Tab-separated table of C-alpha atoms and ligand atoms in Angstrom:
chain	number	residue	atom	x	y	z
A	1	MET	CA	79.330	135.090	103.925
A	2	SER	CA	80.055	133.007	106.997
A	3	GLY	CA	78.555	130.515	109.417
A	4	LEU	CA	75.403	128.642	108.504
A	5	ILE	CA	74.737	130.995	105.583
A	6	ARG	CA	77.596	129.270	103.778
A	7	LEU	CA	76.084	125.820	104.386
A	8	ARG	CA	72.608	127.030	103.405
A	9	SER	CA	73.896	128.527	100.153
A	10	PHE	CA	75.661	125.271	99.317
A	11	ILE	CA	72.503	123.242	99.960
A	12	GLN	CA	70.458	125.647	97.849
A	13	ALA	CA	72.928	125.298	94.960
A	14	MET	CA	72.914	121.489	95.286
A	15	THR	CA	69.094	121.534	95.270
A	16	ARG	CA	69.080	123.631	92.089
A	17	LEU	CA	71.467	121.064	90.555
A	18	ALA	CA	69.127	118.225	91.594
A	19	ASP	CA	66.196	120.096	90.036
A	20	THR	CA	67.888	119.946	86.626
A	21	GLY	CA	67.378	116.159	86.570
A	22	THR	CA	71.032	115.622	87.113
A	23	ASP	CA	72.926	112.591	85.886
A	24	GLU	CA	75.837	111.240	87.885
A	25	ARG	CA	78.507	112.821	85.682
A	26	ARG	CA	77.157	116.322	86.408
A	27	TRP	CA	76.976	115.621	90.129
A	28	LEU	CA	80.589	114.519	90.083
A	29	ASP	CA	81.681	117.617	88.106
A	30	GLU	CA	79.391	120.461	89.181
A	31	GLY	CA	78.636	119.047	92.630
A	32	ALA	CA	82.376	118.676	93.225
A	33	ASP	CA	82.898	122.340	92.286
A	34	LEU	CA	80.205	123.385	94.767
A	35	LEU	CA	81.688	121.203	97.517
A	36	ARG	CA	85.158	122.611	96.796
A	37	GLY	CA	83.687	126.040	97.430
A	38	LEU	CA	82.142	124.921	100.719
A	39	VAL	CA	85.307	123.349	102.156
A	40	ALA	CA	87.504	126.252	101.008
A	41	GLN	CA	86.572	127.970	104.288
A	42	ASP	CA	86.515	126.356	107.732
A	43	ASP	CA	84.263	128.783	109.585
A	44	TRP	CA	80.771	127.354	109.272
A	45	LEU	CA	80.481	123.832	110.730
A	46	PRO	CA	78.514	123.946	114.021
A	47	ALA	CA	80.701	122.830	116.937
A	48	GLU	CA	78.231	120.099	117.917
A	49	MET	CA	78.676	118.568	114.430
A	50	ALA	CA	82.472	118.571	114.849
A	51	GLU	CA	82.772	116.499	118.035
A	52	ALA	CA	84.811	113.304	117.897
A	53	GLY	CA	83.773	110.182	119.796
A	54	PRO	CA	85.102	106.726	120.637
A	55	THR	CA	84.573	105.734	116.977
A	56	TYR	CA	84.288	107.957	113.892
A	57	ARG	CA	80.998	109.864	113.698
A	58	GLN	CA	78.673	110.801	110.857
A	59	TYR	CA	76.513	113.872	111.487
A	60	LEU	CA	73.698	114.521	109.025
A	61	LEU	CA	73.785	118.202	108.029
A	62	HIS	CA	70.999	118.007	105.451
A	63	CYS	CA	68.955	115.473	103.522
A	64	ASP	CA	67.126	116.585	100.397
A	65	PRO	CA	63.376	116.071	101.026
A	66	ALA	CA	63.192	113.822	97.949
A	67	GLU	CA	66.360	112.010	99.146
A	68	ARG	CA	68.188	112.920	95.928
A	69	PHE	CA	71.306	113.855	97.908
A	70	CYS	CA	72.507	114.384	101.458
A	71	VAL	CA	75.318	116.290	103.201
A	72	VAL	CA	77.207	114.684	106.083
A	73	SER	CA	80.017	115.768	108.408
A	74	PHE	CA	82.464	112.903	109.063
A	75	VAL	CA	84.503	113.411	112.216
A	76	TRP	CA	87.571	111.260	112.720
A	77	GLY	CA	89.170	111.017	116.129
A	78	PRO	CA	92.937	110.376	116.234
A	79	GLY	CA	93.785	107.181	114.340
A	80	GLN	CA	90.148	106.210	113.641
A	81	ARG	CA	89.155	104.344	110.494
A	82	THR	CA	86.102	102.860	108.801
A	83	PRO	CA	85.602	99.194	108.023
A	84	VAL	CA	85.982	98.274	104.340
A	85	HIS	CA	82.641	99.394	102.878
A	86	ASN	CA	80.755	100.266	99.709
A	87	HIS	CA	78.289	103.089	98.902
A	88	THR	CA	76.076	101.952	95.956
A	89	VAL	CA	75.498	105.638	95.038
A	90	TRP	CA	77.831	108.429	93.899
A	91	GLY	CA	79.706	110.242	96.627
A	92	LEU	CA	81.832	113.359	97.010
A	93	VAL	CA	84.311	113.855	99.846
A	94	GLY	CA	85.666	117.319	100.663
A	95	MET	CA	88.352	117.804	103.308
A	96	LEU	CA	87.555	120.530	105.827
A	97	ARG	CA	90.037	120.057	108.655
A	98	GLY	CA	93.037	117.759	109.105
A	99	GLU	CA	93.718	115.034	106.530
A	100	GLU	CA	92.367	111.599	105.673
A	101	VAL	CA	93.459	108.672	103.520
A	102	SER	CA	91.043	106.718	101.307
A	103	THR	CA	92.260	103.354	99.997
A	104	GLU	CA	90.333	101.552	97.280
A	105	MET	CA	89.874	97.833	98.018
A	106	ARG	CA	89.533	95.386	95.128
A	107	PRO	CA	87.506	92.149	95.422
A	108	GLY	CA	89.345	88.923	96.229
A	109	ALA	CA	90.454	86.774	99.137
A	110	PRO	CA	92.293	88.628	100.482
A	111	MET	CA	91.046	91.933	99.082
A	112	ARG	CA	93.808	93.977	97.472
A	113	PRO	CA	94.427	97.725	97.898
A	114	GLY	CA	94.113	99.885	94.778
A	115	GLN	CA	94.059	103.653	94.367
A	116	VAL	CA	95.125	105.640	97.424
A	117	ASP	CA	93.983	109.263	97.882
A	118	ARG	CA	95.354	111.495	100.629
A	119	LEU	CA	93.035	114.435	101.110
A	120	ARG	CA	94.178	117.813	102.372
A	121	PRO	CA	91.959	120.749	103.381
A	122	GLY	CA	90.043	122.156	100.420
A	123	GLU	CA	90.464	119.030	98.277
A	124	VAL	CA	87.560	116.959	96.908
A	125	VAL	CA	87.472	113.366	95.591
A	126	ALA	CA	84.614	111.253	94.237
A	127	VAL	CA	83.488	107.671	94.722
A	128	SER	CA	81.276	106.023	92.132
A	129	ALA	CA	80.541	102.609	90.718
A	130	ASP	CA	82.306	103.909	87.573
A	131	THR	CA	85.570	104.626	89.424
A	132	TYR	CA	85.614	102.676	92.651
A	133	ASP	CA	82.888	101.950	95.155
A	134	ILE	CA	84.681	99.932	97.853
A	135	HIS	CA	87.237	101.566	100.118
A	136	VAL	CA	88.531	102.044	103.635
A	137	VAL	CA	89.014	105.575	105.017
A	138	GLU	CA	91.158	106.632	107.949
A	139	ASN	CA	92.320	109.724	109.742
A	140	ALA	CA	95.813	110.478	108.454
A	141	PHE	CA	96.782	111.697	111.929
A	142	ALA	CA	97.248	109.757	115.159
A	143	ASP	CA	97.209	112.874	117.344
A	144	ARG	CA	94.369	115.109	116.139
A	145	VAL	CA	90.816	115.233	114.806
A	146	SER	CA	90.139	115.355	111.061
A	147	ILE	CA	86.818	116.347	109.496
A	148	SER	CA	85.511	115.835	105.974
A	149	ILE	CA	82.217	116.869	104.397
A	150	HIS	CA	80.525	114.204	102.281
A	151	CYS	CA	77.691	114.345	99.773
A	152	TYR	CA	75.986	111.245	98.408
A	153	GLY	CA	73.374	110.497	95.786
A	154	GLY	CA	70.752	109.502	98.337
A	155	ASN	CA	70.035	109.375	102.057
A	156	ILE	CA	73.257	107.506	102.765
A	157	GLY	CA	72.540	106.686	106.409
A	158	ALA	CA	69.417	104.763	105.404
A	159	ILE	CA	70.737	102.939	102.321
A	160	PRO	CA	71.379	99.200	102.820
A	161	ARG	CA	75.065	98.709	102.027
A	162	SER	CA	77.854	96.245	102.795
A	163	VAL	CA	80.994	96.003	104.864
A	164	PHE	CA	83.661	93.514	103.831
A	165	ASP	CA	86.118	91.255	105.617
A	166	PRO	CA	89.413	92.225	103.941
A	167	THR	CA	90.884	88.748	104.535
A	168	THR	CA	88.075	86.688	103.016
A	169	GLY	CA	86.294	89.345	100.921
A	170	ALA	CA	83.008	88.244	102.525
A	171	ALA	CA	80.250	90.907	102.567
A	172	ARG	CA	77.934	91.598	105.484
A	173	PRO	CA	74.843	93.891	105.442
A	174	PHE	CA	75.435	97.394	106.821
A	175	THR	CA	73.263	100.497	107.224
A	176	SER	CA	75.224	103.345	108.781
A	177	GLY	CA	72.594	105.674	110.262
A	178	TYR	CA	73.676	109.029	111.722
A	179	HIS	CA	75.063	110.057	115.098
A	180	ASN	CA	72.857	113.151	115.541
A	181	ARG	CA	69.121	113.317	116.182
A	182	ALA	CA	68.659	116.950	115.026
A	183	VAL	CA	70.039	118.776	111.989
A	184	PRO	CA	71.330	122.391	111.953
A	185	ASN	CA	68.626	125.060	111.744
A	186	LEU	CA	69.448	126.822	108.471
A	187	TRP	CA	66.246	128.776	108.329
A	188	ASP	CA	66.203	131.225	111.200
A	189	ARG	CA	67.155	134.304	109.181
A	190	SER	CA	66.224	136.731	111.949
A	191	ARG	CA	69.817	137.373	113.055
A	192	GLU	CA	70.891	137.957	109.479
A	193	LEU	CA	68.017	140.372	108.954
A	194	ALA	CA	68.862	142.184	112.201
A	195	ALA	CA	72.556	142.472	111.308
B	1	LIG	FE1	83.076	105.721	102.090
């Protein structure tokens, strides 16, 4: 299995998990296992969903039609980082290429750093209101692109969220959107059938 077949199989397995009426704990356990399987190989992400830009980019790879989950490619240019932000839904982060550092930020003025996770290729971590929901994420490298694959418990680009001023702790409304206007075509099986 290679290329988009790998992504399609992952999305099909995630959809089957959603169809079981999944609670968050199962997403964070079984969804994490599925994502670990997806990021174990780096041969499937379309090149146009792996391009870095002047700021970090979020490419939507798939959104469940009922918006129960989504799959996003995060592409970090050298040294790029997010603002301090929250999610409001569960999230899974799997490292595909390069490395990134996620630092939990605890409320206060100033906000204080908490748990720090350094992610290497193949590794998966979760964010959740039950563990931590506010963090800052950055490319661990100043000289190369890093890419992680994220899944969230909703259509993350359209969910009203917050970014925070780390000095004052003040929140400001934030809705991330997506960089791309078209998602990968997972459904043209003609080449697979011809092969
Ligand atoms: Fe995040």
